[in-house]
Short mmCIF file of C-alpha atoms (C1' of nucleotides) in Angstrom, two decimals:
data_model
loop_
_atom_site.label_atom_id
_atom_site.label_comp_id
_atom_site.label_asym_id
_atom_site.label_seq_id
_atom_site.Cartn_x
_atom_site.Cartn_y
_atom_site.Cartn_z
CA MET A 1 109.91 -36.04 -37.25
CA ASN A 2 108.09 -33.05 -35.88
CA LYS A 3 105.88 -35.32 -34.41
CA ASN A 4 107.23 -34.31 -31.22
CA GLN A 5 106.60 -31.01 -31.57
CA ALA A 6 109.80 -30.07 -30.41
CA PHE A 7 109.28 -26.20 -29.45
CA PRO A 8 106.67 -25.38 -26.91
CA TRP A 9 105.40 -22.77 -28.99
CA ASP A 10 103.94 -25.24 -31.51
CA HIS A 11 101.88 -27.03 -28.74
CA PRO A 12 98.50 -25.60 -28.68
CA ARG A 13 97.96 -25.53 -24.90
CA PHE A 14 101.11 -23.79 -24.93
CA ARG A 15 99.91 -21.23 -27.04
CA SER A 16 96.46 -20.80 -25.32
CA TRP A 17 98.12 -20.19 -22.33
CA ILE A 18 100.18 -17.59 -23.79
CA GLY A 19 97.03 -15.92 -25.28
CA VAL A 20 95.81 -15.99 -21.85
CA ALA A 21 98.53 -14.20 -20.42
CA ARG A 22 99.10 -11.66 -22.97
CA ALA A 23 95.18 -10.69 -22.75
CA CYS A 24 95.61 -10.42 -18.88
CA GLN A 25 99.18 -8.27 -19.36
CA LEU A 26 97.55 -6.00 -22.00
CA MET A 27 94.46 -5.75 -19.83
CA GLN A 28 96.04 -4.32 -16.86
CA GLN A 29 97.57 -1.89 -18.61
CA ALA A 30 94.73 -0.71 -19.70
CA VAL A 31 93.03 -0.49 -16.67
CA THR A 32 95.99 1.64 -15.56
CA ARG A 33 95.34 3.87 -18.01
CA ALA A 34 91.52 4.05 -17.62
CA ILE A 35 91.88 4.48 -13.70
CA ALA A 36 94.79 7.09 -13.57
CA ASP A 37 92.56 9.93 -13.64
CA LEU A 38 91.06 8.47 -10.24
CA GLY A 39 94.71 8.98 -8.87
CA ILE A 40 94.55 5.05 -7.92
CA LYS A 41 96.31 2.12 -9.96
CA PRO A 42 95.38 -1.45 -10.11
CA PRO A 43 96.27 -2.61 -6.69
CA HIS A 44 94.59 0.16 -4.96
CA LEU A 45 91.62 -0.80 -7.17
CA ASP A 46 91.32 -4.74 -5.94
CA ILE A 47 91.92 -3.63 -2.53
CA LEU A 48 88.99 -0.72 -2.96
CA VAL A 49 86.48 -3.40 -4.42
CA ASN A 50 87.18 -5.95 -1.96
CA LEU A 51 86.59 -3.64 1.05
CA TYR A 52 83.23 -2.63 -0.75
CA ARG A 53 82.37 -5.98 -1.23
CA PHE A 54 83.26 -7.43 2.09
CA GLN A 55 83.22 -4.52 4.71
CA GLY A 56 85.28 -5.47 8.02
CA ILE A 57 87.29 -7.98 6.50
CA SER A 58 90.85 -8.18 8.30
CA GLN A 59 94.45 -7.39 6.36
CA GLN A 60 95.27 -11.07 6.42
CA GLU A 61 91.89 -12.10 4.87
CA LEU A 62 92.17 -9.46 2.20
CA ALA A 63 96.20 -10.46 1.14
CA ARG A 64 94.76 -13.94 0.88
CA LYS A 65 91.96 -12.86 -1.32
CA LEU A 66 94.22 -10.89 -3.60
CA LEU A 67 96.72 -13.69 -3.68
CA VAL A 68 99.56 -11.50 -2.56
CA GLY A 69 101.63 -11.25 0.97
CA ARG A 70 100.70 -9.48 4.18
CA SER A 71 103.81 -7.52 3.94
CA ASN A 72 102.00 -5.99 0.62
CA MET A 73 99.15 -4.59 2.67
CA SER A 74 100.93 -3.17 5.47
CA MET A 75 102.67 -0.78 2.69
CA LEU A 76 99.46 -0.25 0.77
CA LEU A 77 96.64 0.22 3.25
CA PRO A 78 98.42 3.14 5.16
CA GLN A 79 98.59 5.03 2.30
CA LEU A 80 94.86 4.64 1.56
CA GLU A 81 94.35 5.55 5.08
CA LYS A 82 96.27 8.70 4.92
CA ARG A 83 94.31 9.56 1.74
CA GLY A 84 90.84 9.50 3.75
CA LEU A 85 89.66 6.53 1.62
CA ILE A 86 89.61 3.89 4.17
CA GLU A 87 89.89 2.96 7.83
CA ARG A 88 91.46 0.82 9.98
CA ASN A 89 90.02 0.06 13.35
CA PRO A 90 90.93 -2.91 15.95
CA ASP A 91 88.94 -5.63 16.45
CA ALA A 92 87.12 -5.80 19.63
CA LYS A 93 87.81 -9.81 20.33
CA ASP A 94 91.59 -10.05 18.91
CA LYS A 95 93.86 -7.34 19.33
CA ARG A 96 96.10 -8.20 16.71
CA VAL A 97 93.86 -7.81 14.11
CA LEU A 98 92.89 -4.46 12.20
CA ARG A 99 89.10 -4.42 10.59
CA LEU A 100 89.13 -2.52 7.35
CA SER A 101 86.49 -0.36 5.97
CA LEU A 102 85.82 2.30 3.39
CA THR A 103 85.24 5.73 4.07
CA ALA A 104 82.44 7.82 2.41
CA GLU A 105 84.55 9.60 0.17
CA GLY A 106 86.38 5.91 -0.02
CA ARG A 107 83.09 4.25 -1.44
CA ALA A 108 82.32 6.94 -3.87
CA LEU A 109 85.47 6.69 -5.43
CA THR A 110 85.37 2.82 -5.54
CA GLU A 111 81.91 3.12 -7.31
CA GLN A 112 83.32 5.50 -9.80
CA ALA A 113 86.21 3.01 -10.40
CA MET A 114 84.13 0.00 -10.56
CA THR A 115 82.20 1.71 -13.16
CA ILE A 116 85.52 2.08 -15.33
CA GLN A 117 86.57 -1.63 -14.79
CA THR A 118 83.35 -2.96 -15.73
CA GLY A 119 83.10 -1.06 -18.50
CA LEU A 120 86.57 -1.93 -19.90
CA ILE A 121 85.99 -5.46 -19.09
CA GLU A 122 82.29 -5.31 -21.24
CA ARG A 123 84.27 -3.76 -24.07
CA ILE A 124 86.64 -6.21 -24.23
CA MET A 125 84.55 -9.41 -23.91
CA SER A 126 82.04 -7.62 -26.48
CA GLN A 127 83.05 -9.71 -29.12
CA THR A 128 82.74 -13.10 -27.09
CA PRO A 129 79.18 -14.46 -26.95
CA GLU A 130 77.91 -15.08 -23.21
CA ASP A 131 78.15 -18.97 -23.57
CA ARG A 132 81.73 -18.63 -24.54
CA CYS A 133 82.44 -16.41 -21.62
CA LEU A 134 81.20 -19.47 -19.65
CA GLN A 135 83.43 -21.83 -21.26
CA VAL A 136 86.25 -19.58 -20.51
CA ALA A 137 85.20 -19.38 -16.89
CA GLU A 138 84.92 -22.93 -16.70
CA ALA A 139 87.99 -23.66 -17.59
CA MET A 140 89.69 -20.83 -15.51
CA GLU A 141 88.05 -22.59 -12.65
CA ASP A 142 89.29 -25.76 -13.29
CA ILE A 143 93.19 -24.23 -13.99
CA ILE A 144 92.71 -22.36 -10.61
CA ARG A 145 91.90 -25.42 -8.83
CA ILE A 146 94.69 -27.51 -9.85
CA LEU A 147 96.91 -24.35 -9.05
CA GLN A 148 95.81 -24.51 -5.56
CA THR A 149 96.40 -28.21 -5.03
CA LEU A 150 99.83 -27.51 -6.36
CA GLU A 151 100.30 -24.76 -3.96
CA THR A 152 99.29 -26.88 -1.00
CA ALA A 153 101.52 -29.59 -2.23
CA ASP A 154 104.48 -27.54 -2.38
CA ASP A 155 103.71 -26.54 1.31
CA GLU A 156 104.00 -30.32 2.58
CA GLU A 157 106.70 -30.88 0.79
CA GLU A 158 108.43 -28.32 3.13
CA GLY A 159 107.13 -29.92 6.28
CA MET B 1 64.68 -4.40 -9.62
CA ASN B 2 67.78 -6.48 -9.50
CA LYS B 3 67.54 -6.85 -13.23
CA ASN B 4 70.25 -4.16 -13.52
CA GLN B 5 72.34 -6.55 -12.17
CA ALA B 6 73.77 -4.04 -9.90
CA PHE B 7 76.94 -5.24 -8.54
CA PRO B 8 79.98 -6.21 -11.19
CA TRP B 9 80.57 -9.45 -9.69
CA ASP B 10 76.94 -10.16 -10.56
CA HIS B 11 78.09 -9.81 -14.07
CA PRO B 12 78.89 -13.41 -15.96
CA ARG B 13 81.71 -11.70 -18.06
CA PHE B 14 82.87 -9.73 -14.92
CA ARG B 15 83.43 -13.10 -13.01
CA SER B 16 84.80 -14.73 -16.28
CA TRP B 17 87.47 -12.01 -16.27
CA ILE B 18 88.20 -12.07 -12.58
CA GLY B 19 88.83 -15.99 -13.16
CA VAL B 20 91.13 -15.38 -15.98
CA ALA B 21 92.98 -12.97 -13.97
CA ARG B 22 93.55 -14.97 -10.93
CA ALA B 23 94.61 -17.82 -12.75
CA CYS B 24 97.36 -15.58 -14.57
CA GLN B 25 98.23 -14.56 -10.93
CA LEU B 26 98.43 -17.97 -9.53
CA MET B 27 100.48 -19.02 -12.78
CA GLN B 28 102.61 -16.72 -12.05
CA GLN B 29 103.78 -17.67 -8.60
CA ALA B 30 103.61 -21.34 -9.66
CA VAL B 31 106.59 -20.51 -12.48
CA THR B 32 108.45 -18.60 -10.29
CA ARG B 33 108.37 -21.48 -7.34
CA ALA B 34 109.06 -23.83 -10.39
CA ILE B 35 111.94 -22.25 -11.99
CA ALA B 36 113.74 -20.65 -8.82
CA ASP B 37 116.36 -23.47 -8.57
CA LEU B 38 117.39 -22.27 -12.11
CA GLY B 39 118.32 -19.02 -10.48
CA ILE B 40 115.90 -17.07 -12.82
CA LYS B 41 112.48 -15.36 -12.31
CA PRO B 42 109.42 -15.01 -14.86
CA PRO B 43 110.80 -12.09 -16.29
CA HIS B 44 114.23 -13.49 -17.10
CA LEU B 45 112.51 -16.71 -18.69
CA ASP B 46 110.12 -14.53 -20.85
CA ILE B 47 113.35 -12.66 -22.17
CA LEU B 48 115.43 -15.95 -22.59
CA VAL B 49 112.37 -18.08 -24.32
CA ASN B 50 112.19 -14.96 -26.88
CA LEU B 51 115.74 -14.87 -27.60
CA TYR B 52 115.77 -18.63 -27.80
CA ARG B 53 112.98 -18.11 -30.80
CA PHE B 54 114.08 -14.89 -31.92
CA GLN B 55 117.97 -14.91 -32.48
CA GLY B 56 119.58 -11.55 -33.12
CA ILE B 57 116.49 -9.33 -32.11
CA SER B 58 117.34 -5.89 -30.72
CA GLN B 59 116.47 -4.54 -27.38
CA GLN B 60 113.89 -2.26 -28.75
CA GLU B 61 112.02 -5.65 -30.54
CA LEU B 62 112.30 -7.88 -27.42
CA ALA B 63 110.47 -4.84 -25.34
CA ARG B 64 107.63 -4.68 -28.10
CA LYS B 65 107.23 -8.48 -27.71
CA LEU B 66 107.10 -8.62 -24.10
CA LEU B 67 104.69 -5.40 -23.82
CA VAL B 68 107.25 -3.91 -21.37
CA GLY B 69 109.25 -0.35 -21.74
CA ARG B 70 112.83 -0.01 -23.12
CA SER B 71 114.24 1.03 -19.80
CA ASN B 72 112.88 -2.48 -18.32
CA MET B 73 115.11 -4.36 -20.69
CA SER B 74 118.13 -1.89 -20.13
CA MET B 75 117.85 -3.02 -16.44
CA LEU B 76 117.38 -7.00 -17.16
CA LEU B 77 119.62 -7.46 -19.79
CA PRO B 78 122.82 -6.31 -18.31
CA GLN B 79 122.27 -8.69 -15.49
CA LEU B 80 121.74 -11.75 -17.95
CA GLU B 81 124.49 -10.70 -19.79
CA LYS B 82 126.98 -10.49 -16.69
CA ARG B 83 125.79 -14.17 -15.48
CA GLY B 84 127.09 -15.30 -19.50
CA LEU B 85 123.62 -16.16 -20.40
CA ILE B 86 123.42 -13.82 -23.28
CA GLU B 87 125.45 -11.34 -25.66
CA ARG B 88 124.56 -7.84 -26.74
CA ASN B 89 126.45 -6.87 -29.82
CA PRO B 90 126.11 -3.78 -31.90
CA ASP B 91 124.43 -3.92 -35.09
CA ALA B 92 126.70 -3.64 -38.28
CA LYS B 93 124.59 -0.87 -39.94
CA ASP B 94 123.03 0.82 -37.47
CA LYS B 95 125.18 2.01 -34.32
CA ARG B 96 121.91 2.61 -32.11
CA VAL B 97 120.84 -1.03 -31.76
CA LEU B 98 122.23 -3.96 -29.87
CA ARG B 99 121.41 -7.39 -31.26
CA LEU B 100 120.71 -10.03 -28.65
CA SER B 101 121.71 -13.81 -28.70
CA LEU B 102 122.04 -16.38 -26.07
CA THR B 103 125.28 -18.21 -25.33
CA ALA B 104 125.73 -21.76 -25.30
CA GLU B 105 125.38 -21.76 -21.28
CA GLY B 106 122.25 -19.62 -21.79
CA ARG B 107 120.61 -21.70 -24.29
CA ALA B 108 121.23 -25.12 -22.12
CA LEU B 109 119.21 -23.21 -19.16
CA THR B 110 116.64 -21.88 -21.46
CA GLU B 111 115.71 -25.30 -22.44
CA GLN B 112 115.73 -26.57 -18.93
CA ALA B 113 113.45 -23.74 -18.15
CA MET B 114 111.37 -24.09 -21.01
CA THR B 115 110.94 -27.60 -20.37
CA ILE B 116 109.62 -26.72 -16.60
CA GLN B 117 107.16 -24.21 -17.88
CA THR B 118 105.86 -26.63 -20.62
CA GLY B 119 105.24 -29.02 -18.21
CA LEU B 120 103.48 -27.04 -15.96
CA ILE B 121 101.27 -25.47 -18.73
CA GLU B 122 100.21 -28.91 -19.86
CA ARG B 123 99.55 -30.02 -16.24
CA ILE B 124 97.31 -26.93 -15.54
CA MET B 125 95.28 -27.38 -18.86
CA SER B 126 95.12 -31.14 -18.51
CA GLN B 127 91.43 -30.97 -17.33
CA THR B 128 90.52 -28.72 -20.23
CA PRO B 129 90.07 -30.77 -23.48
CA GLU B 130 91.64 -29.80 -26.51
CA ASP B 131 88.69 -28.18 -28.32
CA ARG B 132 88.40 -26.01 -25.41
CA CYS B 133 91.74 -24.91 -25.27
CA LEU B 134 90.77 -23.77 -28.71
CA GLN B 135 87.80 -21.71 -27.91
CA VAL B 136 89.66 -20.26 -24.83
CA ALA B 137 92.34 -18.91 -27.23
CA GLU B 138 90.17 -17.72 -29.87
CA ALA B 139 88.27 -15.32 -26.76
CA MET B 140 91.95 -14.30 -25.93
CA GLU B 141 93.00 -13.16 -29.23
CA ASP B 142 89.37 -11.65 -29.51
CA ILE B 143 89.95 -9.58 -26.11
CA ILE B 144 93.70 -8.70 -27.45
CA ARG B 145 92.67 -7.17 -30.86
CA ILE B 146 90.36 -4.96 -29.04
CA LEU B 147 92.89 -3.92 -26.31
CA GLN B 148 95.58 -3.30 -28.89
CA THR B 149 92.83 -1.15 -30.97
CA LEU B 150 92.08 0.34 -27.65
CA GLU B 151 95.63 1.26 -26.83
CA THR B 152 96.36 2.93 -30.30
CA ALA B 153 92.92 4.77 -29.87
CA ASP B 154 94.66 6.31 -26.63
CA ASP B 155 97.79 7.14 -28.35
CA GLU B 156 95.74 9.09 -31.31
CA GLU B 157 94.22 11.05 -28.72
CA GLU B 158 97.35 12.75 -27.51
CA GLY B 159 98.56 13.58 -31.01
"C1'" DT C 1 98.59 -23.12 34.98
"C1'" DC C 2 102.17 -22.11 31.84
"C1'" DA C 3 105.26 -23.32 28.18
"C1'" DA C 4 105.16 -23.95 22.95
"C1'" DA C 5 103.48 -23.03 18.65
"C1'" DA C 6 100.61 -20.46 15.88
"C1'" DA C 7 98.69 -16.18 14.03
"C1'" DT C 8 98.51 -10.90 12.72
"C1'" DG C 9 100.41 -6.91 11.36
"C1'" DT C 10 105.14 -4.30 10.92
"C1'" DT C 11 109.82 -3.45 9.14
"C1'" DC C 12 113.23 -3.57 6.37
"C1'" DA C 13 116.48 -4.82 2.18
"C1'" DA C 14 116.42 -6.31 -2.54
"C1'" DT C 15 114.13 -6.21 -6.83
"C1'" DG C 16 111.20 -5.67 -11.00
"C1'" DA C 17 108.57 -2.32 -13.71
"C1'" DT C 18 107.42 2.67 -15.03
"C1'" DG C 19 108.11 6.96 -17.31
"C1'" DA C 20 110.50 10.87 -17.90
"C1'" DA C 21 114.61 13.36 -19.55
"C1'" DC C 22 118.82 12.58 -21.82
"C1'" DA C 23 122.52 11.26 -25.57
"C1'" DA C 24 123.88 9.48 -30.02
"C1'" DT C 25 122.62 8.05 -34.22
"C1'" DA C 26 119.43 7.68 -38.18
"C1'" DA C 27 115.89 9.39 -41.15
"C1'" DA C 28 113.06 12.73 -43.47
"C1'" DG C 29 112.07 17.16 -45.08
"C1'" DT C 30 113.74 21.51 -46.97
"C1'" DA D 1 124.10 20.47 -47.33
"C1'" DC D 2 121.47 20.92 -43.52
"C1'" DT D 3 118.07 21.56 -40.04
"C1'" DT D 4 114.26 19.14 -37.83
"C1'" DT D 5 112.29 15.18 -36.55
"C1'" DA D 6 112.22 10.21 -34.94
"C1'" DT D 7 114.55 5.87 -33.07
"C1'" DT D 8 117.37 3.19 -29.79
"C1'" DG D 9 119.30 2.57 -25.22
"C1'" DT D 10 120.47 4.10 -21.04
"C1'" DT D 11 119.97 6.67 -16.21
"C1'" DC D 12 117.31 8.00 -12.76
"C1'" DA D 13 113.54 8.56 -9.41
"C1'" DT D 14 109.31 6.48 -7.92
"C1'" DC D 15 106.53 2.78 -6.64
"C1'" DA D 16 104.51 -2.25 -5.75
"C1'" DT D 17 106.00 -6.46 -4.23
"C1'" DT D 18 108.43 -9.93 -1.77
"C1'" DG D 19 110.29 -12.75 1.91
"C1'" DA D 20 112.44 -12.67 6.20
"C1'" DA D 21 113.07 -11.31 10.78
"C1'" DC D 22 110.20 -9.23 14.75
"C1'" DA D 23 107.06 -7.87 18.57
"C1'" DT D 24 102.41 -8.69 19.80
"C1'" DT D 25 98.46 -11.24 21.13
"C1'" DT D 26 95.93 -15.57 20.71
"C1'" DT D 27 95.53 -20.74 20.93
"C1'" DT D 28 97.20 -25.55 21.80
"C1'" DG D 29 98.33 -28.64 24.70
"C1'" DA D 30 101.14 -30.87 28.55
#
DNA sequence: TCAAAAATGTTCAATGATGAACAATAAAGT
DNA sequence: ACTTTATTGTTCATCATTGAACATTTTTGA
């Protein structure tokens, strides 16, 4: 009678996913504590790292990379600008867009933060051999692909 | 000269973890959309599922399972109580604690929501063979263990 | 050329999450 | 017994995030 695995938490896939979610939640909290001394939180870190990597990106593009709404960027970026960590310059061709870049100070802070973050990631994955990490990465890519098709499927339903 | 893998995003472990984080974020959004019709959001779902599984749990215990603060429960639980989904009854022995339980309505709603959630999880992991899921689960357990020791290490530093 | 549609960034109200401070109760130490 | 310490839940101010409505600008297409 228990063949149907009546409860979700008896499903192996369910338990796997719960593990992923818990790990993420704990990691988020650990990162929050680890970078608190720098005066930033995970959302700021995500922004800074992306600006470090993709200089001159627009707010829209940044929001897409971070999987958040444009309005979120409109709230956070002015804070970082006032702190002198980033700059927002109007695009030459398109008067709607603002091009984002790190200041020297912002770049220095970002490098410190990335060092901390990378150290933390290496630490939590130190028990996981490299090939296992690759397998996890592949599994996540599959999941991400499916979730993205789900997303666009929802969009089409509306239209 | 590139032997040191100067940038975080060149580290395989870093990329693996970014994948995990992205998958979680997308899944969170997908679940939000999927259960919106039921009038609840992921935080409520997490509460309801835990009450479904652990009847008579206290607010403190629930907060610990969800990895959130007590104050968060103090904000959310009264909402669910007013909607008639849960009950909060004083403990007989300890006048401080409130014992939580689902109402019949809450139980019915939770079952609907769990069906949706389980379906979504099965869907996103459908491309991942079961043994691969197990490997992911093991990797996450290792990570969770390390993060929890980190947590307690922080506590001890304070004391 | 000109009107309609789309894209970009902003504002605003609502909501979830947090940590600190607090009151009530229980447990421990003396 | 009694003082101190810990635990449980609440309140409050703060902040990140969201989605809708909006103004400006660009692109489409008739």
